[in-house]
């Protein structure tokens, strides 16, 4: 399995996968950074939180399970598969992705990350900031 390099990735992202929100500055190291969208779901009190420009931050407390949703909608072509992760700086602070780690061929929509704060301190996230990484690999034969 091989992953797309920056030039191939740029063309595919810009034309198909995140065409409406593509930003070349978020293309780094053969991956693309995705940002936090305005909706967050928390199991701590079963609430949905909407982040706004006036209140763009959200606190994930130690031991809290939260569902984060990307701002970008992705449209994965059927001959590609995506792999997703949290950026290392947040993993290092204790944020663990407990949901899936791939984007199915043919998927269309915003990506959801179930995360758990396994650290000893709260983690503050901000709407529109890059917290997620997407790599893309081309499938070598049909499904």
Coordinates of N, CA, C and O in Angstrom, one line a residue:
X1 N 0.9 -1.2 0.0 CA 0.0 0.0 0.0 C 0.9 1.2 0.0 O 1.9 1.3 0.7
X2 N 0.5 2.2 -0.8 CA 1.3 3.4 -0.8 C 0.3 4.6 -0.6 O -0.8 4.5 -1.0
X3 N 0.9 5.6 -0.1 CA 0.1 6.8 0.2 C 0.4 7.9 -0.8 O 1.5 7.9 -1.4
X4 N -0.6 8.7 -1.1 CA -0.4 9.8 -2.1 C 0.6 10.8 -1.5 O 0.5 11.2 -0.4
X5 N 1.5 11.3 -2.4 CA 2.4 12.4 -2.0 C 1.7 13.7 -2.2 O 0.6 13.8 -2.7
X6 N 2.4 14.8 -1.7 CA 1.8 16.1 -1.7 C 1.2 16.5 -3.1 O 0.1 17.1 -3.1
X7 N 1.9 16.4 -4.2 CA 1.3 16.8 -5.5 C 0.1 16.1 -5.8 O -0.9 16.7 -6.3
X8 N 0.1 14.7 -5.7 CA -1.1 13.9 -6.1 C -2.2 14.2 -5.1 O -3.4 14.4 -5.5
X9 N -1.9 14.4 -3.8 CA -2.8 14.6 -2.8 C -3.5 16.0 -3.0 O -4.7 16.1 -2.9
X10 N -2.7 17.0 -3.3 CA -3.2 18.3 -3.6 C -4.3 18.3 -4.7 O -5.4 18.8 -4.5
X11 N -4.0 17.7 -5.8 CA -4.9 17.7 -6.9 C -6.2 17.0 -6.5 O -7.3 17.4 -6.8
X12 N -6.1 15.8 -5.9 CA -7.3 15.0 -5.5 C -8.1 15.8 -4.5 O -9.3 15.9 -4.6
X13 N -7.5 16.3 -3.4 CA -8.2 17.1 -2.4 C -8.9 18.3 -3.0 O -10.1 18.5 -2.7
X14 N -8.2 19.0 -3.8 CA -8.8 20.3 -4.4 C -9.9 20.0 -5.4 O -10.9 20.7 -5.4
X15 N -9.8 18.9 -6.1 CA -10.8 18.7 -7.2 C -12.0 17.8 -6.7 O -13.1 18.0 -7.1
X16 N -11.7 16.9 -5.7 CA -12.8 16.0 -5.3 C -13.1 15.9 -3.8 O -14.2 16.0 -3.4
X17 N -12.1 15.7 -3.0 CA -12.4 15.3 -1.6 C -12.8 16.4 -0.7 O -13.8 16.3 0.0
X18 N -12.2 17.6 -0.7 CA -12.6 18.7 0.1 C -12.6 20.0 -0.8 O -12.2 21.1 -0.4
X19 N -13.2 19.9 -2.0 CA -13.1 20.9 -3.0 C -13.6 22.3 -2.5 O -13.0 23.3 -2.8
X20 N -14.6 22.3 -1.7 CA -15.2 23.6 -1.3 C -14.4 24.3 -0.2 O -14.5 25.5 -0.1
X21 N -13.6 23.5 0.6 CA -12.9 24.1 1.7 C -11.4 23.9 1.6 O -10.7 24.1 2.6
X22 N -10.9 23.5 0.5 CA -9.4 23.2 0.4 C -8.6 24.4 0.7 O -8.8 25.5 0.2
X23 N -7.5 24.2 1.5 CA -6.6 25.2 1.8 C -5.2 24.6 1.7 O -4.8 23.7 2.5
X24 N -4.4 25.0 0.7 CA -3.1 24.5 0.5 C -2.2 24.6 1.7 O -1.3 23.7 1.9
X25 N -2.4 25.5 2.6 CA -1.5 25.7 3.8 C -1.7 24.5 4.8 O -0.9 24.3 5.6
X26 N -2.8 23.7 4.6 CA -3.0 22.6 5.5 C -2.5 21.3 4.9 O -2.7 20.2 5.5
X27 N -1.9 21.4 3.8 CA -1.3 20.2 3.1 C 0.2 20.1 3.6 O 1.0 20.9 3.4
X28 N 0.4 19.0 4.5 CA 1.7 18.9 5.1 C 2.1 17.4 5.2 O 1.3 16.6 5.6
X29 N 3.4 17.1 4.8 CA 3.9 15.8 5.0 C 3.1 14.7 4.4 O 2.8 13.7 5.1
X30 N 2.6 14.9 3.2 CA 1.8 13.9 2.5 C 0.5 13.6 3.3 O -0.1 12.5 3.2
X31 N 0.0 14.6 4.0 CA -1.3 14.5 4.7 C -2.0 15.9 4.6 O -1.4 16.9 4.2
X32 N -3.3 15.9 5.0 CA -4.1 17.1 5.0 C -4.7 17.3 6.4 O -5.2 16.3 7.0
X33 N -4.5 18.5 7.0 CA -5.1 18.8 8.3 C -6.6 19.2 8.1 O -6.9 20.1 7.3
X34 N -7.4 18.6 8.9 CA -8.8 18.9 9.0 C -9.1 19.6 10.3 O -8.4 19.4 11.3
X35 N -10.1 20.5 10.3 CA -10.4 21.4 11.4 C -11.6 21.0 12.2 O -12.5 20.3 11.6
X36 N -11.7 21.5 13.4 CA -12.9 21.2 14.2 C -14.1 22.0 13.8 O -14.0 23.3 13.6
X37 N -15.2 21.4 13.6 CA -16.4 22.1 13.2 C -17.2 22.6 14.4 O -16.7 22.6 15.5
X38 N -18.4 23.2 14.2 CA -19.1 23.9 15.2 C -19.9 23.0 16.1 O -20.4 23.5 17.1
X39 N -20.0 21.7 15.9 CA -20.8 20.8 16.7 C -20.0 19.8 17.5 O -19.1 19.2 16.9
X40 N -20.3 19.7 18.8 CA -19.6 18.8 19.7 C -20.6 18.1 20.5 O -21.5 18.7 21.0
X41 N -20.5 16.8 20.7 CA -21.4 16.0 21.5 C -20.6 15.4 22.7 O -19.5 14.9 22.5
X42 N -21.2 15.5 23.9 CA -20.6 15.0 25.1 C -21.5 14.0 25.8 O -22.7 14.2 25.9
X43 N -20.9 12.9 26.2 CA -21.7 11.9 26.9 C -21.7 12.2 28.4 O -22.5 11.6 29.1
X44 N -20.9 13.1 28.8 CA -20.9 13.5 30.3 C -22.2 14.0 30.7 O -22.7 13.6 31.8
X45 N -22.9 14.7 29.9 CA -24.2 15.2 30.3 C -25.2 15.1 29.1 O -26.2 15.8 29.1
X46 N -24.8 14.3 28.1 CA -25.7 14.1 26.9 C -26.1 15.4 26.2 O -27.3 15.6 25.9
X47 N -25.2 16.3 26.0 CA -25.5 17.5 25.4 C -24.8 17.7 24.1 O -23.7 17.1 23.8
X48 N -25.4 18.5 23.2 CA -24.8 19.0 22.0 C -24.4 20.4 22.2 O -25.2 21.2 22.6
X49 N -23.2 20.7 21.9 CA -22.7 22.1 22.0 C -22.4 22.7 20.7 O -21.8 22.0 19.8
X50 N -22.8 23.9 20.5 CA -22.5 24.6 19.2 C -21.5 25.7 19.5 O -21.7 26.5 20.4
X51 N -20.3 25.6 18.8 CA -19.3 26.6 19.0 C -19.6 27.7 18.0 O -20.0 27.5 16.9
X52 N -19.4 28.9 18.5 CA -19.6 30.1 17.7 C -18.4 31.0 17.6 O -17.4 30.7 18.3
X53 N -18.4 32.0 16.8 CA -17.3 33.0 16.8 C -17.2 33.7 18.2 O -16.1 34.0 18.6
X54 N -18.3 33.9 18.9 CA -18.2 34.5 20.2 C -17.8 33.6 21.2 O -17.1 34.0 22.2
X55 N -18.1 32.3 21.1 CA -17.7 31.2 22.1 C -17.1 30.1 21.3 O -17.8 29.1 21.1
X56 N -15.9 30.2 20.8 CA -15.3 29.2 19.9 C -14.6 28.0 20.6 O -14.2 27.1 19.9
X57 N -14.5 28.0 22.0 CA -13.7 27.0 22.6 C -14.6 26.0 23.4 O -15.7 26.3 23.8
X58 N -14.0 24.8 23.5 CA -14.7 23.7 24.2 C -13.7 23.0 25.1 O -12.6 22.7 24.7
X59 N -14.1 22.7 26.3 CA -13.2 22.0 27.3 C -13.6 20.5 27.4 O -14.8 20.2 27.7
X60 N -12.6 19.7 27.2 CA -12.8 18.2 27.4 C -12.1 17.9 28.7 O -10.9 18.0 28.8
X61 N -12.9 17.6 29.7 CA -12.3 17.3 31.1 C -11.7 15.9 31.1 O -12.1 15.0 30.3
X62 N -10.8 15.7 32.1 CA -10.2 14.4 32.2 C -11.3 13.3 32.5 O -12.3 13.6 33.2
X63 N -11.2 12.2 31.8 CA -12.2 11.2 31.9 C -13.5 11.4 31.0 O -14.4 10.5 31.0
X64 N -13.5 12.4 30.3 CA -14.7 12.7 29.5 C -14.6 12.1 28.1 O -13.6 12.2 27.4
X65 N -15.7 11.5 27.6 CA -15.8 11.0 26.2 C -16.6 12.1 25.4 O -17.6 12.6 25.9
X66 N -16.1 12.4 24.3 CA -16.7 13.5 23.4 C -16.6 13.1 22.0 O -15.7 12.4 21.6
X67 N -17.6 13.5 21.2 CA -17.6 13.3 19.8 C -17.3 14.6 19.1 O -18.1 15.6 19.3
X68 N -16.2 14.6 18.3 CA -15.8 15.8 17.6 C -16.2 15.6 16.1 O -16.0 14.5 15.6
X69 N -16.6 16.7 15.4 CA -16.9 16.6 14.0 C -16.1 17.6 13.3 O -16.0 18.7 13.7
X70 N -15.6 17.1 12.1 CA -14.8 18.0 11.3 C -15.6 19.1 10.7 O -16.8 18.9 10.4
X71 N -15.0 20.3 10.4 CA -15.7 21.3 9.7 C -15.9 21.0 8.2 O -16.9 21.3 7.6
X72 N -14.9 20.3 7.7 CA -14.9 19.9 6.3 C -15.7 18.7 6.1 O -15.6 17.7 6.8
X73 N -16.5 18.7 5.0 CA -17.2 17.5 4.5 C -16.2 16.9 3.5 O -15.6 17.6 2.7
X74 N -16.0 15.6 3.6 CA -15.1 14.9 2.6 C -16.0 14.1 1.7 O -17.0 13.6 2.1
X75 N -15.5 13.9 0.5 CA -16.1 13.0 -0.5 C -15.0 12.1 -1.0 O -14.3 12.5 -1.9
X76 N -14.9 10.9 -0.4 CA -13.9 10.0 -0.8 C -14.3 9.2 -2.1 O -15.3 8.5 -2.1
X77 N -13.5 9.4 -3.1 CA -13.8 8.6 -4.4 C -13.7 7.1 -4.1 O -12.9 6.7 -3.2
X78 N -14.4 6.3 -4.8 CA -14.5 4.9 -4.6 C -13.2 4.1 -4.8 O -13.0 3.0 -4.3
X79 N -12.2 4.7 -5.5 CA -10.9 4.0 -5.7 C -9.9 4.4 -4.7 O -8.7 4.1 -4.8
X80 N -10.3 5.2 -3.6 CA -9.3 5.6 -2.6 C -9.9 5.3 -1.2 O -11.1 5.1 -1.0
X81 N -9.0 5.1 -0.3 CA -9.3 5.0 1.1 C -8.5 6.0 1.9 O -7.4 6.3 1.6
X82 N -9.2 6.6 2.9 CA -8.5 7.6 3.8 C -8.2 7.0 5.1 O -8.9 6.1 5.6
X83 N -7.1 7.5 5.7 CA -6.7 7.1 7.1 C -6.7 8.4 7.9 O -6.1 9.4 7.5
X84 N -7.3 8.3 9.1 CA -7.4 9.5 9.9 C -6.8 9.3 11.3 O -6.7 8.2 11.8
X85 N -6.4 10.4 11.9 CA -5.8 10.4 13.2 C -5.9 11.8 13.8 O -6.2 12.8 13.2
X86 N -5.7 11.9 15.1 CA -5.5 13.1 15.8 C -4.1 13.6 15.7 O -3.2 12.7 15.6
X87 N -3.9 14.9 15.7 CA -2.5 15.4 15.6 C -1.8 15.0 16.9 O -2.4 14.9 18.0
X88 N -0.5 14.7 16.8 CA 0.3 14.2 18.0 C 0.2 15.1 19.2 O 0.2 14.6 20.3
X89 N 0.3 16.4 19.1 CA 0.3 17.3 20.2 C -0.9 17.0 21.2 O -0.8 17.2 22.4
X90 N -2.0 16.6 20.7 CA -3.2 16.4 21.5 C -3.2 14.9 22.1 O -3.6 14.7 23.2
X91 N -2.6 14.0 21.3 CA -2.4 12.7 21.8 C -1.5 12.7 23.0 O -1.7 12.1 24.0
X92 N -0.4 13.5 22.9 CA 0.6 13.6 24.0 C 0.0 14.2 25.2 O 0.4 13.9 26.3
X93 N -1.1 15.0 25.1 CA -1.7 15.6 26.3 C -2.8 14.6 26.9 O -3.4 14.9 27.9
X94 N -3.0 13.5 26.2 CA -4.0 12.5 26.7 C -5.2 12.3 25.9 O -6.1 11.5 26.3
X95 N -5.4 13.0 24.8 CA -6.6 12.8 24.0 C -6.4 11.6 23.1 O -5.5 11.5 22.3
X96 N -7.4 10.6 23.2 CA -7.3 9.3 22.5 C -8.5 9.2 21.6 O -9.6 9.4 22.0
X97 N -8.2 8.9 20.3 CA -9.2 8.6 19.4 C -9.7 7.2 19.6 O -8.9 6.2 19.5
X98 N -11.0 7.0 19.9 CA -11.5 5.6 20.2 C -12.5 5.2 19.1 O -13.1 4.2 19.2
X99 N -12.6 6.0 18.0 CA -13.4 5.6 16.9 C -12.6 5.0 15.8 O -11.4 4.7 16.0
X100 N -13.2 4.8 14.7 CA -12.5 4.3 13.5 C -11.3 5.1 13.1 O -11.2 6.3 13.4
X101 N -10.5 4.5 12.3 CA -9.3 5.1 11.9 C -9.2 5.2 10.3 O -8.1 5.4 9.8
X102 N -10.3 5.0 9.7 CA -10.3 5.1 8.2 C -11.5 5.8 7.7 O -12.5 5.9 8.4
X103 N -11.4 6.2 6.4 CA -12.6 6.8 5.7 C -12.9 5.8 4.5 O -12.0 5.6 3.7
X104 N -14.0 5.2 4.6 CA -14.4 4.2 3.5 C -14.4 4.8 2.1 O -14.8 6.0 1.9
X105 N -14.1 4.0 1.1 CA -14.2 4.4 -0.2 C -15.7 4.7 -0.5 O -16.6 4.0 0.0
X106 N -16.0 5.9 -1.1 CA -17.4 6.3 -1.4 C -18.0 7.1 -0.3 O -19.1 7.6 -0.5
X107 N -17.4 7.2 0.9 CA -18.0 8.0 2.0 C -18.1 9.5 1.6 O -17.3 10.0 0.9
X108 N -19.2 10.1 2.0 CA -19.5 11.5 1.8 C -20.1 12.1 3.1 O -21.1 11.6 3.6
X109 N -19.4 13.1 3.7 CA -19.9 13.7 4.9 C -18.8 14.2 5.7 O -17.6 14.2 5.4
X110 N -19.2 14.7 6.9 CA -18.2 15.2 7.9 C -17.7 14.0 8.7 O -18.5 13.1 9.0
X111 N -16.5 14.0 9.1 CA -15.9 12.9 9.8 C -16.1 13.1 11.3 O -16.1 14.3 11.8
X112 N -16.4 12.0 12.0 CA -16.7 12.1 13.4 C -15.6 11.3 14.2 O -15.2 10.2 13.8
X113 N -15.1 12.0 15.2 CA -14.1 11.4 16.0 C -14.6 11.2 17.5 O -14.9 12.2 18.1
X114 N -14.7 10.0 17.9 CA -15.0 9.7 19.3 C -13.7 9.8 20.1 O -12.8 9.0 19.8
X115 N -13.6 10.7 21.0 CA -12.3 10.9 21.7 C -12.5 10.8 23.2 O -13.6 11.1 23.7
X116 N -11.5 10.4 23.9 CA -11.5 10.2 25.3 C -10.3 11.0 25.9 O -9.2 10.8 25.4
X117 N -10.5 11.8 26.9 CA -9.4 12.5 27.6 C -8.9 11.6 28.7 O -9.4 11.5 29.8
X118 N -7.8 10.9 28.4 CA -7.2 10.0 29.3 C -6.1 10.8 30.1 O -5.4 10.2 31.0
X119 N -5.9 12.0 29.9 CA -4.9 12.8 30.6 C -5.5 13.3 32.0 O -6.6 13.1 32.3
X120 N -4.6 14.0 32.7 CA -5.0 14.5 34.0 C -5.4 15.9 34.0 O -5.8 16.5 35.1
X121 N -5.4 16.6 32.8 CA -5.8 18.0 32.7 C -6.8 18.1 31.6 O -6.9 17.3 30.7
X122 N -7.6 19.2 31.7 CA -8.6 19.5 30.7 C -7.8 19.9 29.4 O -6.7 20.4 29.4
X123 N -8.5 19.6 28.3 CA -8.0 19.9 27.0 C -8.9 20.9 26.3 O -10.1 20.6 26.2
X124 N -8.5 22.1 26.0 CA -9.3 23.1 25.3 C -9.1 23.0 23.8 O -8.0 23.1 23.3
X125 N -10.2 22.9 23.1 CA -10.2 22.9 21.7 C -10.9 24.1 21.1 O -11.8 24.6 21.8
X126 N -10.6 24.5 20.0 CA -11.2 25.7 19.4 C -11.7 25.5 18.0 O -11.0 24.9 17.1
X127 N -12.9 25.9 17.7 CA -13.5 25.8 16.4 C -12.6 26.3 15.3 O -12.0 27.4 15.5
X128 N -12.5 25.6 14.2 CA -11.7 26.0 13.1 C -10.2 25.7 13.2 O -9.5 26.0 12.2
X129 N -9.8 25.2 14.3 CA -8.4 24.8 14.5 C -8.1 23.4 13.9 O -9.0 22.6 14.1
X130 N -6.9 23.2 13.4 CA -6.6 21.8 12.9 C -6.2 20.9 14.0 O -5.2 21.0 14.6
X131 N -7.0 19.8 14.1 CA -6.7 18.8 15.1 C -6.6 17.4 14.5 O -6.2 16.5 15.2
X132 N -7.0 17.2 13.3 CA -7.1 15.9 12.7 C -6.2 15.9 11.4 O -5.9 16.9 10.8
X133 N -5.7 14.7 11.1 CA -4.9 14.5 9.9 C -5.5 13.4 9.0 O -6.0 12.4 9.5
X134 N -5.5 13.6 7.7 CA -6.0 12.7 6.7 C -4.9 12.3 5.8 O -4.3 13.2 5.2
X135 N -4.7 11.0 5.6 CA -3.8 10.5 4.6 C -4.7 9.7 3.6 O -5.7 9.2 4.0
X136 N -4.2 9.6 2.4 CA -5.1 8.9 1.4 C -4.2 7.9 0.6 O -3.1 8.2 0.2
X137 N -4.8 6.7 0.4 CA -4.1 5.7 -0.4 C -5.0 5.2 -1.5 O -6.3 5.1 -1.3
X138 N -4.4 5.0 -2.6 CA -5.2 4.5 -3.8 C -5.4 3.0 -3.7 O -4.4 2.3 -3.4
X139 N -6.6 2.5 -3.9 CA -6.8 1.0 -4.0 C -6.2 0.5 -5.3 O -6.4 1.1 -6.3
X140 N -5.6 -0.7 -5.2 CA -5.0 -1.2 -6.4 C -5.9 -2.1 -7.2 O -5.6 -2.4 -8.4
X141 N -7.0 -2.5 -6.7 CA -8.0 -3.3 -7.5 C -9.4 -2.9 -7.0 O -9.5 -2.3 -5.9
X142 N -10.4 -3.2 -7.7 CA -11.8 -2.8 -7.4 C -12.3 -3.5 -6.1 O -11.7 -4.5 -5.6
X143 N -13.3 -3.0 -5.5 CA -13.9 -3.5 -4.3 C -14.6 -4.8 -4.6 O -15.2 -5.1 -5.5

